[in-house]
PDB file of C-alpha atoms in Angstrom:
ATOM      1  CA  MET A   1       1.899   3.420  -2.036  1.00 59.00           C
ATOM      2  CA  ALA A   2       1.356   5.076   1.354  1.00 59.00           C
ATOM      3  CA  ALA A   3      -1.390   7.302  -0.075  1.00 57.00           C
ATOM      4  CA  ASP A   4      -3.574   4.344  -1.066  1.00 60.00           C
ATOM      5  CA  SER A   5      -2.539   1.264   0.885  1.00 58.00           C
ATOM      6  CA  LYS A   6      -5.320  -0.866  -0.638  1.00 65.00           C
ATOM      7  CA  HIS A   7      -4.252  -0.262  -4.262  1.00 79.00           C
ATOM      8  CA  MET A   8      -1.693  -2.647  -5.778  1.00 90.00           C
ATOM      9  CA  ARG A   9       1.353  -1.086  -7.450  1.00 92.00           C
ATOM     10  CA  THR A  10       3.577  -2.920  -9.899  1.00 91.00           C
ATOM     11  CA  SER A  11       7.342  -2.782  -9.523  1.00 90.00           C
ATOM     12  CA  ALA A  12       7.489  -1.159 -12.976  1.00 90.00           C
ATOM     13  CA  ASP A  13       5.136   1.633 -11.828  1.00 92.00           C
ATOM     14  CA  ILE A  14       7.154   2.154  -8.662  1.00 92.00           C
ATOM     15  CA  ALA A  15      10.420   2.170 -10.610  1.00 94.00           C
ATOM     16  CA  ASP A  16       9.029   4.673 -13.107  1.00 93.00           C
ATOM     17  CA  HIS A  17       7.864   6.942 -10.289  1.00 90.00           C
ATOM     18  CA  ALA A  18      11.249   6.654  -8.543  1.00 90.00           C
ATOM     19  CA  GLY A  19      13.203   7.035 -11.773  1.00 92.00           C
ATOM     20  CA  THR A  20      15.124   3.805 -11.364  1.00 93.00           C
ATOM     21  CA  ASN A  21      15.378   0.260 -12.707  1.00 91.00           C
ATOM     22  CA  PRO A  22      12.506  -2.194 -11.951  1.00 90.00           C
ATOM     23  CA  VAL A  23      15.046  -4.914 -11.072  1.00 92.00           C
ATOM     24  CA  VAL A  24      16.508  -2.708  -8.332  1.00 92.00           C
ATOM     25  CA  VAL A  25      13.009  -1.887  -7.113  1.00 94.00           C
ATOM     26  CA  ARG A  26      12.037  -5.575  -6.941  1.00 93.00           C
ATOM     27  CA  ARG A  27      15.129  -6.333  -4.850  1.00 94.00           C
ATOM     28  CA  VAL A  28      14.226  -3.569  -2.387  1.00 95.00           C
ATOM     29  CA  LEU A  29      10.544  -4.533  -2.336  1.00 96.00           C
ATOM     30  CA  GLY A  30      11.517  -8.136  -1.609  1.00 96.00           C
ATOM     31  CA  LYS A  31      13.440  -7.050   1.483  1.00 97.00           C
ATOM     32  CA  LEU A  32      10.482  -4.975   2.642  1.00 97.00           C
ATOM     33  CA  ARG A  33       8.160  -7.958   2.109  1.00 97.00           C
ATOM     34  CA  GLU A  34      10.490 -10.238   4.097  1.00 97.00           C
ATOM     35  CA  ALA A  35      10.317  -7.729   6.953  1.00 97.00           C
ATOM     36  CA  GLY A  36       6.509  -7.800   6.865  1.00 97.00           C
ATOM     37  CA  LEU A  37       6.155  -4.222   5.627  1.00 97.00           C
ATOM     38  CA  LEU A  38       4.734  -5.101   2.190  1.00 96.00           C
ATOM     39  CA  THR A  39       2.637  -7.833   0.671  1.00 96.00           C
ATOM     40  CA  SER A  40       2.654  -8.907  -2.949  1.00 93.00           C
ATOM     41  CA  GLU A  41       0.322 -10.755  -5.265  1.00 92.00           C
ATOM     42  CA  LYS A  42       1.198 -12.347  -8.583  1.00 91.00           C
ATOM     43  CA  GLY A  43      -0.850 -12.179 -11.736  1.00 86.00           C
ATOM     44  CA  HIS A  44      -2.482  -9.625 -14.001  1.00 85.00           C
ATOM     45  CA  ALA A  45      -4.040  -7.637 -11.150  1.00 83.00           C
ATOM     46  CA  GLY A  46      -1.098  -8.282  -8.841  1.00 89.00           C
ATOM     47  CA  GLY A  47       1.515  -5.992  -7.430  1.00 92.00           C
ATOM     48  CA  TRP A  48       2.704  -4.626  -4.126  1.00 94.00           C
ATOM     49  CA  ARG A  49       0.976  -2.864  -1.235  1.00 94.00           C
ATOM     50  CA  LEU A  50       1.630  -1.987   2.372  1.00 94.00           C
ATOM     51  CA  ALA A  51       1.130  -4.866   4.797  1.00 95.00           C
ATOM     52  CA  ARG A  52      -0.242  -2.493   7.430  1.00 94.00           C
ATOM     53  CA  ALA A  53      -1.356   1.118   7.724  1.00 92.00           C
ATOM     54  CA  ALA A  54       1.197   3.758   6.707  1.00 92.00           C
ATOM     55  CA  GLN A  55       1.039   5.339  10.166  1.00 93.00           C
ATOM     56  CA  ASP A  56       2.100   1.990  11.653  1.00 95.00           C
ATOM     57  CA  ILE A  57       5.322   1.745   9.613  1.00 96.00           C
ATOM     58  CA  THR A  58       8.219   3.893  10.788  1.00 98.00           C
ATOM     59  CA  LEU A  59      11.254   5.003   8.856  1.00 97.00           C
ATOM     60  CA  ALA A  60      13.254   2.850  11.288  1.00 98.00           C
ATOM     61  CA  ASP A  61      11.237  -0.191  10.176  1.00 98.00           C
ATOM     62  CA  VAL A  62      12.168   0.527   6.560  1.00 97.00           C
ATOM     63  CA  TYR A  63      15.805   1.314   7.365  1.00 96.00           C
ATOM     64  CA  LEU A  64      16.267  -1.897   9.357  1.00 96.00           C
ATOM     65  CA  ALA A  65      14.452  -3.981   6.720  1.00 97.00           C
ATOM     66  CA  LEU A  66      16.826  -2.811   4.000  1.00 94.00           C
ATOM     67  CA  ASP A  67      19.789  -3.883   6.163  1.00 87.00           C
ATOM     68  CA  GLU A  68      22.158  -1.353   4.614  1.00 85.00           C
ATOM     69  CA  ARG A  69      23.621   0.624   7.469  1.00 81.00           C
ATOM     70  CA  LEU A  70      24.632   4.222   6.842  1.00 80.00           C
ATOM     71  CA  VAL A  71      26.776   4.697   9.911  1.00 76.00           C
ATOM     72  CA  ALA A  72      27.931   1.477  11.573  1.00 64.00           C
ATOM     73  CA  SER A  73      31.565   0.664  11.068  1.00 65.00           C
ATOM     74  CA  SER A  74      32.472  -2.696   9.663  1.00 62.00           C
ATOM     75  CA  PRO A  75      34.484  -4.971  11.914  1.00 62.00           C
ATOM     76  CA  ASN A  76      38.139  -5.048  11.053  1.00 63.00           C
ATOM     77  CA  ASP A  77      39.673  -8.515  11.003  1.00 66.00           C
ATOM     78  CA  ASP A  78      43.146  -7.077  11.500  1.00 73.00           C
ATOM     79  CA  VAL A  79      43.906  -6.967  15.207  1.00 72.00           C
ATOM     80  CA  PRO A  80      46.121  -3.954  15.840  1.00 73.00           C
ATOM     81  CA  THR A  81      49.422  -4.782  17.486  1.00 82.00           C
ATOM     82  CA  CYS A  82      49.714  -1.274  18.887  1.00 88.00           C
ATOM     83  CA  VAL A  83      47.791  -0.760  22.146  1.00 90.00           C
ATOM     84  CA  VAL A  84      46.923   2.836  21.248  1.00 91.00           C
ATOM     85  CA  GLU A  85      45.633   1.827  17.817  1.00 89.00           C
ATOM     86  CA  HIS A  86      43.576  -0.968  19.392  1.00 87.00           C
ATOM     87  CA  ARG A  87      41.992   1.413  21.931  1.00 91.00           C
ATOM     88  CA  LEU A  88      41.351   4.023  19.252  1.00 91.00           C
ATOM     89  CA  GLN A  89      39.685   1.450  17.025  1.00 89.00           C
ATOM     90  CA  ASN A  90      37.480   0.275  19.915  1.00 89.00           C
ATOM     91  CA  LYS A  91      36.502   3.854  20.773  1.00 92.00           C
ATOM     92  CA  ILE A  92      35.640   4.725  17.171  1.00 90.00           C
ATOM     93  CA  THR A  93      33.573   1.544  16.866  1.00 89.00           C
ATOM     94  CA  ALA A  94      31.672   2.430  20.054  1.00 91.00           C
ATOM     95  CA  VAL A  95      30.990   5.961  18.785  1.00 93.00           C
ATOM     96  CA  MET A  96      29.787   4.669  15.410  1.00 91.00           C
ATOM     97  CA  GLU A  97      27.467   2.175  17.121  1.00 92.00           C
ATOM     98  CA  GLU A  98      26.040   4.974  19.287  1.00 94.00           C
ATOM     99  CA  ILE A  99      25.435   7.108  16.188  1.00 94.00           C
ATOM    100  CA  GLU A 100      23.654   4.159  14.551  1.00 94.00           C
ATOM    101  CA  ARG A 101      21.432   3.650  17.628  1.00 94.00           C
ATOM    102  CA  SER A 102      20.643   7.368  17.695  1.00 96.00           C
ATOM    103  CA  LEU A 103      19.770   7.348  13.989  1.00 96.00           C
ATOM    104  CA  ILE A 104      17.391   4.402  14.438  1.00 96.00           C
ATOM    105  CA  GLU A 105      15.789   6.102  17.438  1.00 98.00           C
ATOM    106  CA  ARG A 106      15.198   9.286  15.407  1.00 98.00           C
ATOM    107  CA  LEU A 107      13.847   7.323  12.431  1.00 97.00           C
ATOM    108  CA  SER A 108      11.426   5.483  14.729  1.00 98.00           C
ATOM    109  CA  LYS A 109       9.729   8.802  15.548  1.00 98.00           C
ATOM    110  CA  THR A 110       8.517   9.330  11.968  1.00 96.00           C
ATOM    111  CA  ASN A 111       6.094   7.098  10.113  1.00 96.00           C
ATOM    112  CA  ILE A 112       5.733   6.869   6.360  1.00 95.00           C
ATOM    113  CA  ALA A 113       2.334   8.592   6.427  1.00 92.00           C
ATOM    114  CA  GLU A 114       4.082  11.672   7.828  1.00 93.00           C
ATOM    115  CA  VAL A 115       6.700  11.563   5.082  1.00 89.00           C
ATOM    116  CA  GLN A 116       3.949  11.521   2.489  1.00 79.00           C
ATOM    117  CA  ASP A 117       2.690  14.846   3.899  1.00 71.00           C
ATOM    118  CA  ILE A 118       6.059  16.589   3.399  1.00 62.00           C
ATOM    119  CA  PRO A 119       5.774  19.015   0.465  1.00 63.00           C
ATOM    120  CA  GLU A 120       7.976  18.384  -2.570  1.00 59.00           C
ATOM    121  CA  PRO A 121      10.856  20.861  -2.955  1.00 61.00           C
ATOM    122  CA  SER A 122      10.260  23.456  -5.642  1.00 64.00           C
ATOM    123  CA  HIS A 123      12.630  23.394  -8.585  1.00 59.00           C
ATOM    124  CA  GLY A 124      12.697  26.948  -9.704  1.00 55.00           C
TER     125      GLY A 124
END
């Protein structure tokens, strides 16, 4: 999709290329559309395409649009009764949040056009 941002791609084509289920692909594409990263058109000639140039979409944009954090800890509803456990939990949460911020910062330095230029690993 990044190679030819003007060409429409169907979710079935994208799923086939990715080796996954079109239903899963449509769910992901929908999130990317909601974030303004993709546009879609219905009909025979319809499909999906980038909403803006590939060099203007960072990996952080995609990561945040999918809203599936890799690092951030989930809040624990159980309030520890032990002071040490409470402090430890707070410290771990702070560290995890810092890791998440650092990840997003790193992802923001690479756009999807750059990813397209990365050579495929050889399987041999």
